[in-house]
Short mmCIF file of C-alpha atoms in Angstrom, two decimals:
data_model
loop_
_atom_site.label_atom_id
_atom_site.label_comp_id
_atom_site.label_asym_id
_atom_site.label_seq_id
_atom_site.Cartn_x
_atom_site.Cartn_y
_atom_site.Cartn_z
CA UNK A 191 -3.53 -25.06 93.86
CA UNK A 192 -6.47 -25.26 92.12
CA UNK A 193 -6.62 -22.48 89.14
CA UNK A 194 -9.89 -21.36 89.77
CA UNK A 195 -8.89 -20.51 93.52
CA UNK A 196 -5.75 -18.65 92.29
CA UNK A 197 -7.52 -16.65 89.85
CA UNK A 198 -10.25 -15.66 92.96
CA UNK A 199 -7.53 -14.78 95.14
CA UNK A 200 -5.45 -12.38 92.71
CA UNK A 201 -8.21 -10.92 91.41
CA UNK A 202 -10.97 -11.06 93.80
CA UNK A 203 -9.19 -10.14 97.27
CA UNK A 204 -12.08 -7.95 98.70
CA UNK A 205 -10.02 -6.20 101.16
CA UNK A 206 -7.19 -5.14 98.70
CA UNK A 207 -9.84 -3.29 96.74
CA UNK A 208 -10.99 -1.98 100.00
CA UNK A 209 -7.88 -0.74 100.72
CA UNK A 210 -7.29 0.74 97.03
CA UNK A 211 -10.79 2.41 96.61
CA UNK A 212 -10.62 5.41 98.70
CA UNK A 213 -7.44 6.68 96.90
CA UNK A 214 -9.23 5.76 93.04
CA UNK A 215 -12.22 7.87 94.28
CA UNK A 216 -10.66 10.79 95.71
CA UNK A 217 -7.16 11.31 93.57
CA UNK A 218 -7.75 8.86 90.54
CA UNK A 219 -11.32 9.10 89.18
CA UNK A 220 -10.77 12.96 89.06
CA UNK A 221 -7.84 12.80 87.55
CA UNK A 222 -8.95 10.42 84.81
CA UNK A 223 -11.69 12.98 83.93
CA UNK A 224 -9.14 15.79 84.18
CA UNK A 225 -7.26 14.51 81.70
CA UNK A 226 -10.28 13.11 79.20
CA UNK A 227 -12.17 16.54 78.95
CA UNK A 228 -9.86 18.43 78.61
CA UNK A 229 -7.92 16.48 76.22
CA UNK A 230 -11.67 16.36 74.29
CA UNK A 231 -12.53 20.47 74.80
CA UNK A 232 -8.67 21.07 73.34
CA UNK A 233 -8.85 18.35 70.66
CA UNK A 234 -12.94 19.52 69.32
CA UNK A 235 -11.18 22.89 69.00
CA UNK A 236 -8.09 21.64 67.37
CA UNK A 237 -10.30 19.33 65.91
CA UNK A 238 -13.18 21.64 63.76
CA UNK A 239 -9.75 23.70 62.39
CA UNK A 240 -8.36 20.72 61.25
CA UNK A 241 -12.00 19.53 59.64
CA UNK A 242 -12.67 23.38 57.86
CA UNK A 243 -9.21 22.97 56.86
CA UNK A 244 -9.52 19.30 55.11
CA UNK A 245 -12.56 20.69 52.92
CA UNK A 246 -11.05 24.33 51.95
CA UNK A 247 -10.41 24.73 48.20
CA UNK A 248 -6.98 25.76 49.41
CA UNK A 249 -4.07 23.18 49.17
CA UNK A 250 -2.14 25.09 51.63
CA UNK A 251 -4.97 24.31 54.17
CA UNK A 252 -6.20 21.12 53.11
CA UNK A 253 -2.50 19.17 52.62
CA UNK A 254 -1.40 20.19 55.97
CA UNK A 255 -4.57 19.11 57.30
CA UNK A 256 -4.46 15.60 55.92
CA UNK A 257 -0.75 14.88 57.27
CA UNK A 258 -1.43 15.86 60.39
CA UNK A 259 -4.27 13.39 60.63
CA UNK A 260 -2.52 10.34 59.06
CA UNK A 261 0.39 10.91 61.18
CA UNK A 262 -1.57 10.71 64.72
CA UNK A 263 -4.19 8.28 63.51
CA UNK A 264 -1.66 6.18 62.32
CA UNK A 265 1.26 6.44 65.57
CA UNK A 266 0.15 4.16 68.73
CA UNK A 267 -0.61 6.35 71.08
CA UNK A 268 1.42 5.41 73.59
CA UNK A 269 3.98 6.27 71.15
CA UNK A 270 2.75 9.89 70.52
CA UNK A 271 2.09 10.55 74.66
CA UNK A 272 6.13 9.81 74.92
CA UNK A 273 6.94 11.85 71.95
CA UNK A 274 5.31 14.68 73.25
CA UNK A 275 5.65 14.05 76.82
CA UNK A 276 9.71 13.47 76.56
CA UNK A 277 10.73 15.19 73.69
CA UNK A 278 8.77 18.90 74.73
CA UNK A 279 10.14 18.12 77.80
CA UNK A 280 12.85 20.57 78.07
CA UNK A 281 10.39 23.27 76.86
CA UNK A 282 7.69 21.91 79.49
CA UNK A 283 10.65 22.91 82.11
CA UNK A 284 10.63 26.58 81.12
CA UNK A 285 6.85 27.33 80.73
CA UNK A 286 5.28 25.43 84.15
CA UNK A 287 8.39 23.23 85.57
CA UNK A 288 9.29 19.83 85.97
CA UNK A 289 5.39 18.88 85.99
CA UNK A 290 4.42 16.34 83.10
CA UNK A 291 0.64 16.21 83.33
CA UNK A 292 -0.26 19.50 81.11
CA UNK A 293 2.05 17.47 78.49
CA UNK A 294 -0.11 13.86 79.08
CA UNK A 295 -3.54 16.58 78.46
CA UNK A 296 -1.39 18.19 75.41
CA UNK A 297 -0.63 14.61 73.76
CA UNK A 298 -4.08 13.71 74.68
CA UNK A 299 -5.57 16.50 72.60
CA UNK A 300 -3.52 16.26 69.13
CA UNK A 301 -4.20 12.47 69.30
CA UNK A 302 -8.04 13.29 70.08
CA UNK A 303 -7.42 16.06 67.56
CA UNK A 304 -6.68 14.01 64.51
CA UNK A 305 -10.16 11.41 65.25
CA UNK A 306 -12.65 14.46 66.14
CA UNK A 307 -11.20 16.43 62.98
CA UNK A 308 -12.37 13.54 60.86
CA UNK A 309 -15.80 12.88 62.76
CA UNK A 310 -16.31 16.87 61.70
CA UNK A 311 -15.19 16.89 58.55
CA UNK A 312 -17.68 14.12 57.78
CA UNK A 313 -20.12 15.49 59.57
CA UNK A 314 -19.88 19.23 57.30
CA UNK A 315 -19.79 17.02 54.44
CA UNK A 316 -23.08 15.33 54.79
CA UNK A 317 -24.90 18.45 54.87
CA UNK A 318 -26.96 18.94 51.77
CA UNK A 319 -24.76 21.85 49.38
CA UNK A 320 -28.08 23.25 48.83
CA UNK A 321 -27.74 24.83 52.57
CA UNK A 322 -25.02 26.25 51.32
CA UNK A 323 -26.46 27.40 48.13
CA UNK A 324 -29.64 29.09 50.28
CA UNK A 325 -27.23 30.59 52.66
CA UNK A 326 -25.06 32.28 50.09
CA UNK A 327 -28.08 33.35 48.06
CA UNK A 328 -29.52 34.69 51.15
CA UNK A 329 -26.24 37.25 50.98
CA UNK A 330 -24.38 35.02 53.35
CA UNK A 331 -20.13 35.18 52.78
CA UNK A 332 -18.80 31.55 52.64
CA UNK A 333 -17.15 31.77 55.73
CA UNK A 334 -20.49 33.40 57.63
CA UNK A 335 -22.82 29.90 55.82
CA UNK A 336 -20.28 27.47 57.10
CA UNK A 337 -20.57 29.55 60.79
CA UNK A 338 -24.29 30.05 61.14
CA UNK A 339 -25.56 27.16 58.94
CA UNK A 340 -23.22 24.18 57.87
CA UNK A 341 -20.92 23.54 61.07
CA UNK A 342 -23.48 23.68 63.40
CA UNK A 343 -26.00 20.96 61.76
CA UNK A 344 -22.94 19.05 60.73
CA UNK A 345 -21.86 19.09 64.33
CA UNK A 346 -25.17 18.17 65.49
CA UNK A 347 -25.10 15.40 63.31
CA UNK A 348 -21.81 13.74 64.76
CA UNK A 349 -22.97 14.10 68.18
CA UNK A 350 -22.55 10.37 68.60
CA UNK A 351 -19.68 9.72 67.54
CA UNK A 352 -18.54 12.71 69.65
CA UNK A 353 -19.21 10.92 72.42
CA UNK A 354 -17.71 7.27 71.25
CA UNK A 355 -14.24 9.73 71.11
CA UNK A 356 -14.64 10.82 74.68
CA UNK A 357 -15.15 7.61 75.81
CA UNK A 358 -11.25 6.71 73.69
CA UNK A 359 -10.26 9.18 75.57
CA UNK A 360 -11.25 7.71 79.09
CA UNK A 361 -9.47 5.22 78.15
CA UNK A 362 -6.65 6.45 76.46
CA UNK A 363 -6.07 8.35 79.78
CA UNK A 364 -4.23 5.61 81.19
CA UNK A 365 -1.25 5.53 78.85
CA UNK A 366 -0.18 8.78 80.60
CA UNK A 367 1.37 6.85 83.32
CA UNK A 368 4.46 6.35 81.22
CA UNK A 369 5.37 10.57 81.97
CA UNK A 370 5.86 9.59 85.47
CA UNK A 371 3.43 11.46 87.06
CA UNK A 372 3.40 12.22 90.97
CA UNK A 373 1.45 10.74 93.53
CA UNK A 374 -1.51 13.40 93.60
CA UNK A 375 -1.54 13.50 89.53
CA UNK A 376 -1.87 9.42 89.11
CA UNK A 377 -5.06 8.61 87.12
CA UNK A 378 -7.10 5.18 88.20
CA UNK A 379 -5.22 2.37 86.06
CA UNK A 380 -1.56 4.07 87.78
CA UNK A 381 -2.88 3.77 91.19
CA UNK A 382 -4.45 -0.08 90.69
CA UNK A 383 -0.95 -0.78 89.27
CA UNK A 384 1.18 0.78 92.18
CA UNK A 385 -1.03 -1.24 94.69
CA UNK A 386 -0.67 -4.16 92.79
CA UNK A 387 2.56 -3.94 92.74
CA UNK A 388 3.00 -2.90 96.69
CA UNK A 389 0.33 -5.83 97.37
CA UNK A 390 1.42 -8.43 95.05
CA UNK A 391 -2.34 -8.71 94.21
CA UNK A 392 -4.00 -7.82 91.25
CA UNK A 393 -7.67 -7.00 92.82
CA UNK A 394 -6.82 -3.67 92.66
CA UNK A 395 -6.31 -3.34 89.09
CA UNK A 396 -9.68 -5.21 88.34
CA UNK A 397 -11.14 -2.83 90.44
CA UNK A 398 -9.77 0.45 88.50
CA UNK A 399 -10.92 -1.51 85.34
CA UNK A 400 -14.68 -1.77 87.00
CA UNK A 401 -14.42 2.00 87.62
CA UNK A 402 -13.60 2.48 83.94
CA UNK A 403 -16.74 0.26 83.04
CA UNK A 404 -18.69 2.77 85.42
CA UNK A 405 -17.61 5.56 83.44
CA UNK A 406 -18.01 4.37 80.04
CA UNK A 407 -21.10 2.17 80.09
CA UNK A 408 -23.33 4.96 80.76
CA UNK A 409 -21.82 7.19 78.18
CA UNK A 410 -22.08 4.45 75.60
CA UNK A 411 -26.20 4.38 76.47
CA UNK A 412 -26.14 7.86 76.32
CA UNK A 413 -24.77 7.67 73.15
CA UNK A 414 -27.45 5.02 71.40
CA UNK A 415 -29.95 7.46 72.80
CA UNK A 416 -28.79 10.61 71.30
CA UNK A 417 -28.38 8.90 68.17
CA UNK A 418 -32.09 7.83 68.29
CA UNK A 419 -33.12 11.25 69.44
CA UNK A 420 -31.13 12.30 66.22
CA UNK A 421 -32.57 10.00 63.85
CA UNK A 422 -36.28 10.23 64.92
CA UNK A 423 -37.12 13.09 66.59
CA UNK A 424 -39.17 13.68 69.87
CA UNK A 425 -41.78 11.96 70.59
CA UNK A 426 -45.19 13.19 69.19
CA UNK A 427 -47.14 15.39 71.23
CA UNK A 428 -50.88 14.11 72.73
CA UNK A 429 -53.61 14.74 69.81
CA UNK A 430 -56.25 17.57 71.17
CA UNK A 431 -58.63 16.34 73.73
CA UNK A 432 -62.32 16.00 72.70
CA UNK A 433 -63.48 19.16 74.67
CA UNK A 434 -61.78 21.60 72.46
CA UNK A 435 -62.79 20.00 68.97
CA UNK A 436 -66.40 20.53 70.46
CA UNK A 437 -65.93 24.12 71.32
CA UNK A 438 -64.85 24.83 68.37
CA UNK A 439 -67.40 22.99 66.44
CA UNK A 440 -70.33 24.50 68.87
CA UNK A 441 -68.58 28.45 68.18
CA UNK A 442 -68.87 27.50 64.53
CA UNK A 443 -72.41 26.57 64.84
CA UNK A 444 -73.19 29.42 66.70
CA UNK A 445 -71.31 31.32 64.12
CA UNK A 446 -73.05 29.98 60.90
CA UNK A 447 -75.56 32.09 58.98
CA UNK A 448 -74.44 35.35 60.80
CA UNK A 449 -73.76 38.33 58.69
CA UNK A 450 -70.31 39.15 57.83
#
């Protein structure tokens, strides 16, 4: 056959994605974004400890802080989502049953964890130390200045790469397959694979890769424009129209040689 006509027919078979969108929409796409925010919400949590931690003046804090990172930046994280997923397992079993997908959000989050801890940390560093210096002098603690005025412009400052992370984590979302997780609890590249595999086409996995490109595409545009918003501002408001420079020019003529 000719190779362009096998490539069209196991990846472009319009009624195999058809048959496989319904199911992506209704049980996959929400599980997807299940499992991405709330591995992001955990993780920014975990996350900002881990970042206040890395710049404390205390080694107990700060060492602890900086293996934890290098371990789960540096493990695949496939790797870390069966480490978790397999080896908490047995406590898993005790707290909410034989149900793997609050482990996939859990390994989720301490992988997101170890990224968004670093995008802070930088982030609280690049804020000028003479915030600091204003806040304490203003009778600010340390801990109330890095509260009320560092975290939250440091914060504000990594908004963008924030976002980049969340959009990992869409992706990153389909490694939890490998926990085995039930029919109603499959995210959108599980469900494209278990058609695919019932089909013996691939169309369907294509099409859970488009829905990933729906997801993510906008988010990545959203994130060049909150960078630009960040970097220059609104937009500068409309000067004063001519009617109100002349009123107040005429009330200052009218003004001029009265007694004051």
């Amino acid at each position: 056959m000719d190779p362009l006509s096998t490539l069209w027919e196991t990846f472009f078979d319009w009624d195999a994605m058809r048959a496989a969108l319904p199911e992506m929409l209704t049980v996959g796409l929400p599980n997807t974004l299940i499992l991405a925010v709330s591995a992001a919400l955990l993780g920014s949590v975990l996350g900002l400890l881990l970042a206040v931690a890395g710049i404390s003046r205390s080694r107990w804090l700060r060492w602890p802080a900086r293996v934890y990172t290098d371990v789960f930046r540096g493990l695949p994280a496939a790797a870390t989502i069966l480490l978790i997923g397999v080896g908490l397992a047995p406590l898993g079993m005790q707290v909410w049953g034989p149900d793997p997908y609050p482990l996939g959000i859990l390994a989720l989050s301490l992988i997101a964890a170890a990224y968004i801890g670093e995008i802070f940390r930088s982030g609280i560093q690049s804020v000028e130390a003479a915030q600091l210096e204003g806040a304490r002098a203003l009778g600010f603690s340390w801990a109330e200045a890095m509260r009320l005025v560092i975290v939250p412009q440091g914060i504000r400052r990594v908004l963008p790469a924030w976002v980049n992370q969340l959009i990992a984590l869409i992706k990153d979302s389909s490694l939890v397959y490998f926990l085995g997780l039930v029919a109603s609890q499959r995210e959108l590249f599980r469900i494209g694979q278990d058609y695919a595999a019932t089909t013996g086409n691939e169309s369907a996995l294509l099409l859970a890769g488009l829905c990933y490109l729906v997801l993510t595409v906008p988010l990545t545009h959203a994130v060049n424009w909150i960078d630009r918003r960040l970097r220059h501002g609104r937009p500068a408001t409309a000067p004063a129209d001519d009617d109100g420079d002349d009123t107040e020019l005429a009330w200052s003529g009218a003004t001029e040689g009265q007694p004051r």
